[in-house]
Coordinates of C-alpha atoms and ligand atoms in Angstrom, one line a residue:
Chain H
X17 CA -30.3 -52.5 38.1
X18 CA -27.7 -52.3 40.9
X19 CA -24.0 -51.2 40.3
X20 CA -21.6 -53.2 40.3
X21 CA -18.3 -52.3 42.4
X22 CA -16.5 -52.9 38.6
X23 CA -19.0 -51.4 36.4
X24 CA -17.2 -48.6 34.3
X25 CA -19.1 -45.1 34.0
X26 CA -18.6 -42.1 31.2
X27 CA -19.5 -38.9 34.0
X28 CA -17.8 -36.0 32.0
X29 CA -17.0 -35.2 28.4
X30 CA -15.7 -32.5 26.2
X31 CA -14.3 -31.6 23.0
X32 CA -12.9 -28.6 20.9
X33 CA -14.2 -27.7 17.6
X34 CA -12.6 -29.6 15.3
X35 CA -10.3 -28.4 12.0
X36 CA -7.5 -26.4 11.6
X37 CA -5.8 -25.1 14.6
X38 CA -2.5 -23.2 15.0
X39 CA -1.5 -23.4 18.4
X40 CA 0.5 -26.1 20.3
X41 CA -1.3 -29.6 20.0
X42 CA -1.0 -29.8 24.4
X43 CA -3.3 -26.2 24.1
X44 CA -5.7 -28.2 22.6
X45 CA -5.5 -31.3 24.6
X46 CA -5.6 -29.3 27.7
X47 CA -8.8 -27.5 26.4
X48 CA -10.7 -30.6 26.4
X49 CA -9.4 -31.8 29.8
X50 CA -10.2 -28.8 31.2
X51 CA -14.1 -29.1 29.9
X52 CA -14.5 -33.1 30.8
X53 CA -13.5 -32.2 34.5
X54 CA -16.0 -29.1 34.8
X55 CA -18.5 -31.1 33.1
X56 CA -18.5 -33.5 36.4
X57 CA -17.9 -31.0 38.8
X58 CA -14.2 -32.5 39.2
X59 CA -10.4 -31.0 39.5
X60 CA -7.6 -32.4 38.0
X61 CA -6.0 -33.2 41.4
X62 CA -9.3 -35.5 42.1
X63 CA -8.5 -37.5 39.1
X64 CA -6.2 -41.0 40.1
X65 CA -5.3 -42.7 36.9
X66 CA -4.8 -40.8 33.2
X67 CA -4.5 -42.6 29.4
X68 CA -3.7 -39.6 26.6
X69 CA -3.5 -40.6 23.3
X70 CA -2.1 -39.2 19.9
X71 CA -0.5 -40.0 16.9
X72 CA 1.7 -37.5 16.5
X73 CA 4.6 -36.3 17.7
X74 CA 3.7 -34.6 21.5
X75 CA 3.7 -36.9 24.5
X76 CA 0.6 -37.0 26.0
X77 CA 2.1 -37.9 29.8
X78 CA 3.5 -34.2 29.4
X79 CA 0.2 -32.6 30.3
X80 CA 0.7 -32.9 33.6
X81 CA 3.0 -29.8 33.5
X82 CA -0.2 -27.9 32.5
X83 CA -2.7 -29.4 34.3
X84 CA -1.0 -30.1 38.1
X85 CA 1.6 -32.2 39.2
X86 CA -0.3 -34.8 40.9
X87 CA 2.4 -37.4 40.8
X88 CA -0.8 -39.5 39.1
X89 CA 0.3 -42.4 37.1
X90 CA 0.0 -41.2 33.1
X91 CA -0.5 -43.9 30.3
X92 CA 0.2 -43.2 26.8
X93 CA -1.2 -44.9 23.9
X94 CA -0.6 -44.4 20.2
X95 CA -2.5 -47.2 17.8
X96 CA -3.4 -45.4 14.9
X97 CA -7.4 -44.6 13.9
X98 CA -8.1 -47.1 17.1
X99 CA -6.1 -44.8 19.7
X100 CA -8.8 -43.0 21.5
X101 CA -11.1 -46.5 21.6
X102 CA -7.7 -47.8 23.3
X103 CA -6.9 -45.0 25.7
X104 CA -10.6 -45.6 26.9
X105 CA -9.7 -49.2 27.0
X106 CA -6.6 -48.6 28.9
X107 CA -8.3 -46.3 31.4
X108 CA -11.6 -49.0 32.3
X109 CA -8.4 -51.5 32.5
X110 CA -6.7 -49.1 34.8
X111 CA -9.7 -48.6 36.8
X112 CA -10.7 -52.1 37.8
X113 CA -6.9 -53.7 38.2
X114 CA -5.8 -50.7 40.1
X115 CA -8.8 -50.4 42.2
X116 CA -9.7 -46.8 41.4
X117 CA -12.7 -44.4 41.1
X118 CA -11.5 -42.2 38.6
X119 CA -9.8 -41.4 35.3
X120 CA -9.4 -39.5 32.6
X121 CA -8.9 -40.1 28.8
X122 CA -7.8 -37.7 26.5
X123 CA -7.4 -38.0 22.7
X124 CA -5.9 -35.7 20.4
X125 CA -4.2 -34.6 16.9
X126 CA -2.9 -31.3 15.0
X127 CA -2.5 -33.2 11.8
X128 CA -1.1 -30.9 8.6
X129 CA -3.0 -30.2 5.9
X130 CA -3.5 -32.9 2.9
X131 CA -3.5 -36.8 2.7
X132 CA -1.1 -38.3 5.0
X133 CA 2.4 -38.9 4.0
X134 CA 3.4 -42.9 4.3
X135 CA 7.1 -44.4 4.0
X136 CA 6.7 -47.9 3.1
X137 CA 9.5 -48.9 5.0
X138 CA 7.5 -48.0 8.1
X139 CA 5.1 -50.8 6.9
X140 CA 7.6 -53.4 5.8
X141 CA 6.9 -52.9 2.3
X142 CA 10.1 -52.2 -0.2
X143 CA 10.8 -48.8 -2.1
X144 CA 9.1 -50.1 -5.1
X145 CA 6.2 -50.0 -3.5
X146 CA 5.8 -46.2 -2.8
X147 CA 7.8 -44.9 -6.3
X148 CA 5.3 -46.7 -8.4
X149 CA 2.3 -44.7 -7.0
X150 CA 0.6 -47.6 -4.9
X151 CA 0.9 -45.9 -1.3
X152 CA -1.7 -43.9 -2.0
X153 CA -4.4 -44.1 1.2
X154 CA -7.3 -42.9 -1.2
X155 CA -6.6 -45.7 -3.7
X156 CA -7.0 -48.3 -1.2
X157 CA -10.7 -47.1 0.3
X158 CA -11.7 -47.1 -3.4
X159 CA -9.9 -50.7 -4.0
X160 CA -12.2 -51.5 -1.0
X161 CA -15.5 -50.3 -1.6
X162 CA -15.6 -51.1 -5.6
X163 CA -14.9 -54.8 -4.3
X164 CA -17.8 -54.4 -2.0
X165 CA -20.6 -52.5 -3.9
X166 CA -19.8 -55.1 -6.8
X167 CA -20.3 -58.3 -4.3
X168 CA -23.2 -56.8 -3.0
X169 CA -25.0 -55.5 -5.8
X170 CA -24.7 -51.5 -4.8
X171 CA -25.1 -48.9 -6.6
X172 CA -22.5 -45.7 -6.4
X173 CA -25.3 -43.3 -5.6
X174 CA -25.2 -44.9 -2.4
X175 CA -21.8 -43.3 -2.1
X176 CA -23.5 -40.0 -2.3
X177 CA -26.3 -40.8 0.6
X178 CA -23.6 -41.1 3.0
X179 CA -21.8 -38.1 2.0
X180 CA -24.8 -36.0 2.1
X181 CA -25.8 -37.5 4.9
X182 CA -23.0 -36.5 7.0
X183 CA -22.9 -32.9 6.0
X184 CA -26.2 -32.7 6.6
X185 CA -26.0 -33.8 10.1
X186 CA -22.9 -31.7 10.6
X187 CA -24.3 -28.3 9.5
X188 CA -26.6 -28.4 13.2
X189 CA -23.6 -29.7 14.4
X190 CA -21.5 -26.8 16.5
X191 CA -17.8 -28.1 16.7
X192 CA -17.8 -30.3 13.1
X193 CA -15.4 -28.6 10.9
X194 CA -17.1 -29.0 7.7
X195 CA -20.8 -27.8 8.1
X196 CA -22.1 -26.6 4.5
X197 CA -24.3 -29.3 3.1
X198 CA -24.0 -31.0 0.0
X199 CA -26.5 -33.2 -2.1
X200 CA -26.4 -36.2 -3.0
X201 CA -25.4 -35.0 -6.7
X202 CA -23.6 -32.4 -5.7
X203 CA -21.7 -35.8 -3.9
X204 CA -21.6 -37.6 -7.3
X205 CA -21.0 -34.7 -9.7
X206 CA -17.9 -33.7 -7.7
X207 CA -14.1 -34.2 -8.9
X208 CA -13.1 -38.0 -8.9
X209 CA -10.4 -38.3 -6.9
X210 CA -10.1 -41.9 -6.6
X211 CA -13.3 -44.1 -8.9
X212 CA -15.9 -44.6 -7.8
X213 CA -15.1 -41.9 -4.6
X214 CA -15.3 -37.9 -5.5
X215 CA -14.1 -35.2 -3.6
X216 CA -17.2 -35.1 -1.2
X217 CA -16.4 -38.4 -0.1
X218 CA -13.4 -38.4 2.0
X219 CA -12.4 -37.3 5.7
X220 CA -9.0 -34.8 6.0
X221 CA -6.7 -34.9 8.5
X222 CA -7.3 -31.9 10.7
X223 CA -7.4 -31.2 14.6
X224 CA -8.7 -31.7 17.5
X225 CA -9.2 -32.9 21.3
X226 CA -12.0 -35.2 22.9
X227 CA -11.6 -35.6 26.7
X228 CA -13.8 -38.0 29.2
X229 CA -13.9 -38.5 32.9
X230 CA -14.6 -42.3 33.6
X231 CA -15.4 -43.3 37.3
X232 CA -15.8 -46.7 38.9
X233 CA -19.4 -48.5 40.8
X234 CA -21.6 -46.4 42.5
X235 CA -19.1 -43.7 42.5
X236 CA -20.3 -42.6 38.9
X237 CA -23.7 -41.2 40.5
X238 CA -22.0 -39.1 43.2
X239 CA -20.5 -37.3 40.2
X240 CA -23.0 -37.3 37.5
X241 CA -26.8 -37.2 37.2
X242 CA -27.2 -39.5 33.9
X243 CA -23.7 -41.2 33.8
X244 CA -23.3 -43.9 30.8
X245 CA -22.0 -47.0 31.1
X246 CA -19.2 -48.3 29.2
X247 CA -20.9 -51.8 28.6
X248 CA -18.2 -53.2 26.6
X249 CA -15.2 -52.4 24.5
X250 CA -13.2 -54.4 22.2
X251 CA -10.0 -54.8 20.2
X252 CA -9.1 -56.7 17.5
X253 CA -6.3 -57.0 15.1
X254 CA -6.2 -58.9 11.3
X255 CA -6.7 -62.4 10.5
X256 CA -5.8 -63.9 6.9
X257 CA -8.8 -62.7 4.4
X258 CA -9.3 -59.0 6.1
X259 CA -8.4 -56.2 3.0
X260 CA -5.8 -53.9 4.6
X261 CA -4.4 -50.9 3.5
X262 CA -1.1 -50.8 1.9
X263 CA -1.4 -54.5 0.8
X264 CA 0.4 -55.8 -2.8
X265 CA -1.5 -58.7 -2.2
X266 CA -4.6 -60.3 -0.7
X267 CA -5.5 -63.8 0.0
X268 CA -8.0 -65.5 -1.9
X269 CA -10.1 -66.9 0.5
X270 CA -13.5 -65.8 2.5
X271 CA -13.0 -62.1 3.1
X272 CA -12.4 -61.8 7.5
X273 CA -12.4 -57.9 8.8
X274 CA -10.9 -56.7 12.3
X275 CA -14.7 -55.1 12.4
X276 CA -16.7 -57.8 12.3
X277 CA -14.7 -59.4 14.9
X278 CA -14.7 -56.4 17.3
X279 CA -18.1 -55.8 16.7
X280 CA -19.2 -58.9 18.0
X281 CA -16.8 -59.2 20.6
X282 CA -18.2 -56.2 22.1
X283 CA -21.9 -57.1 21.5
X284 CA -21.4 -59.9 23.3
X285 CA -19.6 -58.3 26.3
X286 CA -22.1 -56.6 26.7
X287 CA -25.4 -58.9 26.4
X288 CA -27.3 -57.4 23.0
X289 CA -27.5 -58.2 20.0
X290 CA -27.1 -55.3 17.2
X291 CA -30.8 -55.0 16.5
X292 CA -30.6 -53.2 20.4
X293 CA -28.8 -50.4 19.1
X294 CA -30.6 -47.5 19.0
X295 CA -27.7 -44.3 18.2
X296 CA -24.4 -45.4 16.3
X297 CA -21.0 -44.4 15.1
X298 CA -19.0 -45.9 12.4
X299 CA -15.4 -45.4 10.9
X300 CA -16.3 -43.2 7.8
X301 CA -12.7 -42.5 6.8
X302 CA -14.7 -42.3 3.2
X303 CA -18.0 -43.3 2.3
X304 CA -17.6 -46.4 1.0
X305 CA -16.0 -46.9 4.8
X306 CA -19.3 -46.4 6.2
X307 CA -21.4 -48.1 4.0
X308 CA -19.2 -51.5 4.4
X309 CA -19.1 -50.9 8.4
X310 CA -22.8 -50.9 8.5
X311 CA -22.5 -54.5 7.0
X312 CA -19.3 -56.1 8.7
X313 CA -20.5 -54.5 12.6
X314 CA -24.2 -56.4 11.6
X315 CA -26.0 -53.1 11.5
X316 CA -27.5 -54.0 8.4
X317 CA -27.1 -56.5 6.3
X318 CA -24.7 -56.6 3.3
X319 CA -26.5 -55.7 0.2
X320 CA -29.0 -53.9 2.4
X321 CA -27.6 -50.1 2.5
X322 CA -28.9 -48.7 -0.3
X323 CA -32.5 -48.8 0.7
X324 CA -31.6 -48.1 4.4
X325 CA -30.1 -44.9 2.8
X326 CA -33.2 -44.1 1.2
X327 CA -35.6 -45.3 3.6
X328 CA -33.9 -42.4 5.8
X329 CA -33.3 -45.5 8.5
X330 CA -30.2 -43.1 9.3
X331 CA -31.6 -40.5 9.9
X332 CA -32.5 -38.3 13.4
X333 CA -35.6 -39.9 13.4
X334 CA -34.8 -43.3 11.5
X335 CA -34.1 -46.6 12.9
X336 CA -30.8 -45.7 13.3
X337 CA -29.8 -42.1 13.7
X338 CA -25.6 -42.7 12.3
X339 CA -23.0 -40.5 13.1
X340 CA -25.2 -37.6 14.3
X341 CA -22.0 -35.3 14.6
X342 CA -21.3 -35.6 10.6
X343 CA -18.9 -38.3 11.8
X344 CA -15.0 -38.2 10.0
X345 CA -16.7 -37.1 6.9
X346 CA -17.7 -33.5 8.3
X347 CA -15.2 -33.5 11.7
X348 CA -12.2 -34.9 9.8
X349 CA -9.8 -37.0 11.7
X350 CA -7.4 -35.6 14.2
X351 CA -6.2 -40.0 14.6
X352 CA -5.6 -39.6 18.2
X353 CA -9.7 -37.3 19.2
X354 CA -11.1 -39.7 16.3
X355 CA -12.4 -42.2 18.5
X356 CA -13.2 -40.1 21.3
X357 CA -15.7 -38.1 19.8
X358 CA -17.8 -41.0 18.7
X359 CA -18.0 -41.8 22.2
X360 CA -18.4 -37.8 23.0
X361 CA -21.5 -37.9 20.7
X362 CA -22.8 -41.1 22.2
X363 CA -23.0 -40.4 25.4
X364 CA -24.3 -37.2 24.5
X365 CA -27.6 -38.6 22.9
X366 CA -28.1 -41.2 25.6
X367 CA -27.8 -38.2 27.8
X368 CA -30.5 -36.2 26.0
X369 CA -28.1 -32.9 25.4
X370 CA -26.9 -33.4 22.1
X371 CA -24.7 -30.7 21.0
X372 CA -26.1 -30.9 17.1
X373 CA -29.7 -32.9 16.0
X374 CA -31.1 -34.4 19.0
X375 CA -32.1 -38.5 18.6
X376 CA -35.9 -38.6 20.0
X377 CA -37.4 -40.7 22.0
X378 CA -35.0 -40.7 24.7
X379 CA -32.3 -44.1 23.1
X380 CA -30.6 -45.9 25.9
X381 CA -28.4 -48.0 24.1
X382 CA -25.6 -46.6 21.4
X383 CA -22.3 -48.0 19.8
X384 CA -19.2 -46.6 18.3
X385 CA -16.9 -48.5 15.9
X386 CA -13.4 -47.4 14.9
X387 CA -11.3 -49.2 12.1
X388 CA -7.9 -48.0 11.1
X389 CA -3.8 -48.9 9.6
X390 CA -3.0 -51.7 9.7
X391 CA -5.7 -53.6 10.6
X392 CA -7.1 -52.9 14.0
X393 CA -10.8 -52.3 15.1
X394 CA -12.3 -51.0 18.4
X395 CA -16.1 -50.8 19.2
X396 CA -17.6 -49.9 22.3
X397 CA -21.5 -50.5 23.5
X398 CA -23.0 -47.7 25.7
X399 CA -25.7 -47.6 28.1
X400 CA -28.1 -45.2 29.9
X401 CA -28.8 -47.1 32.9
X402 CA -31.1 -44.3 34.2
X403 CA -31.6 -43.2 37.8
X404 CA -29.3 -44.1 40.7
X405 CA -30.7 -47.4 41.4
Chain X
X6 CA 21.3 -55.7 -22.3
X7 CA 19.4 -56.1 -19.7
X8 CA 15.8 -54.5 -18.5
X9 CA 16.1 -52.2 -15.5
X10 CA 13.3 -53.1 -13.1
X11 CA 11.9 -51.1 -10.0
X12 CA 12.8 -53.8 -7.6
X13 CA 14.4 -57.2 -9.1
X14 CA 13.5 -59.2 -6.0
X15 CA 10.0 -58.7 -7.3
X16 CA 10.7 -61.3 -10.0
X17 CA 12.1 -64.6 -10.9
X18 CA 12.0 -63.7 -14.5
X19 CA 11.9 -60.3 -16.2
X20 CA 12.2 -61.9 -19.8
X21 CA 9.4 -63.4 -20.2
X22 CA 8.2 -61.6 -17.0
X23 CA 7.4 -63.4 -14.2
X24 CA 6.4 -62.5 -10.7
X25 CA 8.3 -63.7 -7.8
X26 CA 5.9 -65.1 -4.6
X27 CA 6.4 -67.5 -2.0
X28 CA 4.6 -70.4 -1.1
X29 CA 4.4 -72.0 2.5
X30 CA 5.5 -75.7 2.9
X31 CA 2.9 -76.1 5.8
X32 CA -0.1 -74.2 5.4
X33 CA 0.1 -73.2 1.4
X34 CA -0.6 -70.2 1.5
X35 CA 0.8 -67.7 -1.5
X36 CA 2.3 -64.5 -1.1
X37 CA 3.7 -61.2 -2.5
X38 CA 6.1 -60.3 -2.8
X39 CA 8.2 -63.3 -1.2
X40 CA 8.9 -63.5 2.2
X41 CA 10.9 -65.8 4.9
X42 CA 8.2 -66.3 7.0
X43 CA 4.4 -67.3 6.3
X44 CA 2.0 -64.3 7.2
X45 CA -0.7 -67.0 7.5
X46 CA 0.7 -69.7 9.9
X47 CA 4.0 -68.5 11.4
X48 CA 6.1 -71.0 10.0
X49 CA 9.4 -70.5 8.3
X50 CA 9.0 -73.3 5.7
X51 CA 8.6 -70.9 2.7
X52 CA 9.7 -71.2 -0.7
X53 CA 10.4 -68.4 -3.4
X54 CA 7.8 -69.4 -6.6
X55 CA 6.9 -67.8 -9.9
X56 CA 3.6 -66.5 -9.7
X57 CA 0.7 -67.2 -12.6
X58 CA 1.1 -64.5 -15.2
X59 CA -3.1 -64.5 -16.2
X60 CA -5.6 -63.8 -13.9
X61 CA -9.2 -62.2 -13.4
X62 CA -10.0 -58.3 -12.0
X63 CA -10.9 -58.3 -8.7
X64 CA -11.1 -54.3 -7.8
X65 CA -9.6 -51.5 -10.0
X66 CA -9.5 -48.0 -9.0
X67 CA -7.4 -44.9 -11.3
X68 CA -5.8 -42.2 -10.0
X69 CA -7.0 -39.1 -10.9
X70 CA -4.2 -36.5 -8.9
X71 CA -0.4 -37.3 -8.6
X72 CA 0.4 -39.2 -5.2
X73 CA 3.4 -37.2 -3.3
X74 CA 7.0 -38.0 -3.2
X75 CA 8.3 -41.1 -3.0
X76 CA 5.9 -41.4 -5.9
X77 CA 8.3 -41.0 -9.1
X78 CA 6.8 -40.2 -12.5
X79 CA 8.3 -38.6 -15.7
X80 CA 4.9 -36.5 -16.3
X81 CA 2.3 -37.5 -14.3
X82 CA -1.1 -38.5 -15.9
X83 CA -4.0 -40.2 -14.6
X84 CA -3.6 -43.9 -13.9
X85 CA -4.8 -47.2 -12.6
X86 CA -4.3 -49.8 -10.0
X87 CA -6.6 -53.2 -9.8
X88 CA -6.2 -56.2 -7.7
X89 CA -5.7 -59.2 -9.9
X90 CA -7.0 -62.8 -8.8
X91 CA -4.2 -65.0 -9.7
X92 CA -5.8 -68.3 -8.8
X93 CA -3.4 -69.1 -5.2
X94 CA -3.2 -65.1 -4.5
X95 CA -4.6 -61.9 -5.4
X96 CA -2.0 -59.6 -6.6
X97 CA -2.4 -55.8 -6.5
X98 CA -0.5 -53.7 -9.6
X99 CA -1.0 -51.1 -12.3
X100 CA -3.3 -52.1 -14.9
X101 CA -2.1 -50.3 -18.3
X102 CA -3.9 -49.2 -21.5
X103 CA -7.3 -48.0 -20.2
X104 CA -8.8 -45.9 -17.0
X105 CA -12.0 -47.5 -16.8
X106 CA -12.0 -51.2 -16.1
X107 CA -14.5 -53.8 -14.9
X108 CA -14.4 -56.2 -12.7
X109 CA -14.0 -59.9 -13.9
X110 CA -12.2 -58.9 -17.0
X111 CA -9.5 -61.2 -18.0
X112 CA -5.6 -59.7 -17.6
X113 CA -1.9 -60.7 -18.2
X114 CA 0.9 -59.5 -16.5
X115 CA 3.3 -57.5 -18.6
X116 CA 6.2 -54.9 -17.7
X117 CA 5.2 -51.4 -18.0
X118 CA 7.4 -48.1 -17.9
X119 CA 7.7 -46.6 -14.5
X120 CA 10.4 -43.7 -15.2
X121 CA 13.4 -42.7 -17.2
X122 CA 16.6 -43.2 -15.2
X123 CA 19.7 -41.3 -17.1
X124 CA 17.8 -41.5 -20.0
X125 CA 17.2 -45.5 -19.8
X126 CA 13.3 -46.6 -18.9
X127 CA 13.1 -48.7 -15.7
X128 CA 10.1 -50.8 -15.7
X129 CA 7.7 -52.0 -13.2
X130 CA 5.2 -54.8 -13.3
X131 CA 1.5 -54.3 -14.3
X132 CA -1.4 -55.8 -16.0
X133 CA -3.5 -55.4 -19.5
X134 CA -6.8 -56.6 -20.6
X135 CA -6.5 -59.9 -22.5
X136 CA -7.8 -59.0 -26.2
Ligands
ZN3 ZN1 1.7 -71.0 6.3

């Protein structure tokens, strides 16, 4: 393979531990900067283009006062569960139509404790809606995935897999924030919160910061021994048929999720087909969230999960290692680092240090997926290239 | 007398009670509650229509803890919310009398108590299984 002038590189990444955390959010933020740029050797004055994202209440282009004044230009980006998949997005955009070598993306949240707290003007929806106990986040993932295990013939134990999966993953994992495991029944036996979805089953909000350092072309191997390409990464908002949060109604027609048109969108970018992936990362905002990703992003195929579960295809050693940091379930989900860290974790394995479980046999191709309010997705295909061509 | 309702733009008719949607002149697509514009197709050829008041479980979930302010409850207990297939849209609501449900059962709209305002009930729409 040659490089291509416009071919987009991952050369440094860092995160903090995620959970709770009482300093300022930009402490944070500046924390993971700080690690992305020693990762790659680099200085903050070297870097020529920055995207921060959060979804709080901080701005991100205010870093600068911590990290140099550079006079760089700073983008900020704030699109809910899909921020940190945009800021990347931003930053390879940056990049190529600025003509640039390099930039750096930073994602992060201090979110307070407890479900987050919705007005339902801020989604166009009347006072009614709220008062009578309907904007409730937890209600809609278990609208969602009782729909989907009853169309595709699933049983709720699967629910438990993926929980116990993820904590199991997690309790190897050094910066997930839940790391004690839990079984399957432990999973199922567990205080319903919302049926069919127990307590064991659902991300917090909490905090944390995910930084990378992207360069440009042949640049990428003057800074970084295995750099990873970003293949592809795509957006995609709603269509009539997709199952949103905060929606008094649906349409009856064939069901159409921002996933599955991300998904393919960015496994077409990028020339493979989901079969090629060997390492992923999927939304798990809850269980059931992972469990229907693995189906709309063409992982597996719908009705397929449950024995994928059991066969241990997602396990370290499986077909498909998934979410190999414990994912939302055990990290929780600062909004703004959410998306970050899947890529974090990615590049990671492709790189052969994994911070947690290391995926054997050396995987050269991974892909993250992020799905969020009100009806975005992002995905992103990664590749070890190998060796300076 | 009249019946205090939650929201009376949610309805063309409380007595019997009947949901208020709105249809789209181009595309036909059904919403609710009503809107000017068509979510579906852009255009701005909508009509305000009463909804069916029968239709078929489609997802049910209860709620087992009390959801935060600007939820309003006289004593909260545990509680359930379904989306109901209406035939031209799927409508999402409480579903009264019962916490478990299952999907496909037959429902029919009906008004349910929300709260007590100054000592007067205000009601808010929901749905109960068809005996
Ligand atoms: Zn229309």
């Amino acid at each position: 393979m040659s490089v291509n002038t416009n071919d987009i590189f991952i050369v440094g990444a860092a995160r903090t531990e995620f959970g709770r955390f009482d300093g300022e959010d930009n402490e944070l933020a500046e924390t993971a900067v700080r690690g992305a740029l020693a990762d790659c050797g680099l200085a903050w004055s070297d870097i020529e283009f920055a995207v921060g994202g959060t979804n709080g209440e901080t701005k991100p282009d205010n870093l600068v006062s911590r990290l140099g004044l550079t006079g760089l230009p700073f983008v900020t980006v704030k699109n809910g569960c899909a921020t940190g998949a945009v800021a990347l997005m931003t930053a390879r955009n940056g990049l190529i139509a600025e003509d640039l070598d390099v930039a750096c993306v930073v994602g992060y949240d201090n979110h307070a404790r407890g479900a987050f707290n919705v007005s339902p003007a801020r989604y166009g929806l009347g006072d009614w809606y709220g008062a009578t106990g309907m904007m409730v986040t937890t209600s809609y993932f278990a609208l969602k995935i009782a729909r989907y295990l009853h169309e595709h013939g699933i049983s709720q134990r699967t629910l438990g897999y993926a929980s116990a999966k993820a904590f199991d993953y997690a309790q190897e994992h050094p910066y997930a924030w839940r790391r004690k495991p839990v079984s399957v029944d432990e999973a199922m036996d567990a205080d319903m919160i919302n049926d069919p979805l127990t307590r064991f089953m659902f991300c917090a909000p909490d905090a944390g910061a995910v930084s990378l350092v992207l360069a440009r072309g042949s640049k990428a191997y003057d800074l970084c021994e295995t750099p990873i390409r970003l293949a592809s990464v795509a957006l995609r908002g709603r269509r009539p048929g997709s199952f949103e949060v905060f929606s008094p109604w649906l349409s009856p027609g064939d069901r159409t999720s921002p996933s599955i048109d991300a998904a393919k969108a960015a496994f077409d970018l990028a020339g493979i087909t989901p079969a090629d992936v060997q390492v992923a990362q999927l939304q798990d905002t809850d269980s059931g969230a992972e469990v229907i990703h693995l189906g709309e992003t063409g992982l597996v195929a719908h009705g397929e999960q449950e024995a994928a579960y059991r066969n241990g295809e997602f396990e370290i050693d499986g077909r498909l290692p998934l979410n190999t940091d414990g994912g939302l379930l055990a990290n929780g989900e600062p909004v703004g680092a959410s998306g970050l860290r899947q890529v974090h974790e990615i590049v990671r394995q492709l790189q052969g240090r994994a911070d947690g479980k290391q995926v054997p046999g050396a995987p050269r191709i991974g892909f993250t997926h992020v799905y969020g309010a009100p009806g975005i997705s992002a995905c992103t295909v990664l590749i070890n290239e190998g060796a300076r061509p | 007398m009249g019946i205090a309702v939650v929201d009376s733009t949610l309805f063309t008719s409380v007595d019997p009670v009947v949901l208020a949607g709105s249809m789209c002149g181009a595309c036909g697509a059904h919403v609710f509650p009503a809107m000017d514009s068509c979510p579906t197709c852009s255009s701005l050829d909508v009509t305000r229509v009463g909804l069916p008041t029968e239709g078929t479980l489609w997802s049910w979930t209860t709620q087992h803890f009390a959801p935060k302010p600007p939820f309003r409850t006289d004593e909260f207990a545990p509680f359930s919310i379904g989306y109901v297939d209406l035939g031209p849209v799927i409508v999402e609501g409480w579903l009264v009398g019962k916490t478990q449900w299952t999907i496909g059962e037959q429902v029919n709209l009906v008004l349910a108590k929300a709260w007590t305002h100054e000592g007067a009930p205000v009601f808010t729409f929901g749905f109960e299984a068809v005996t």
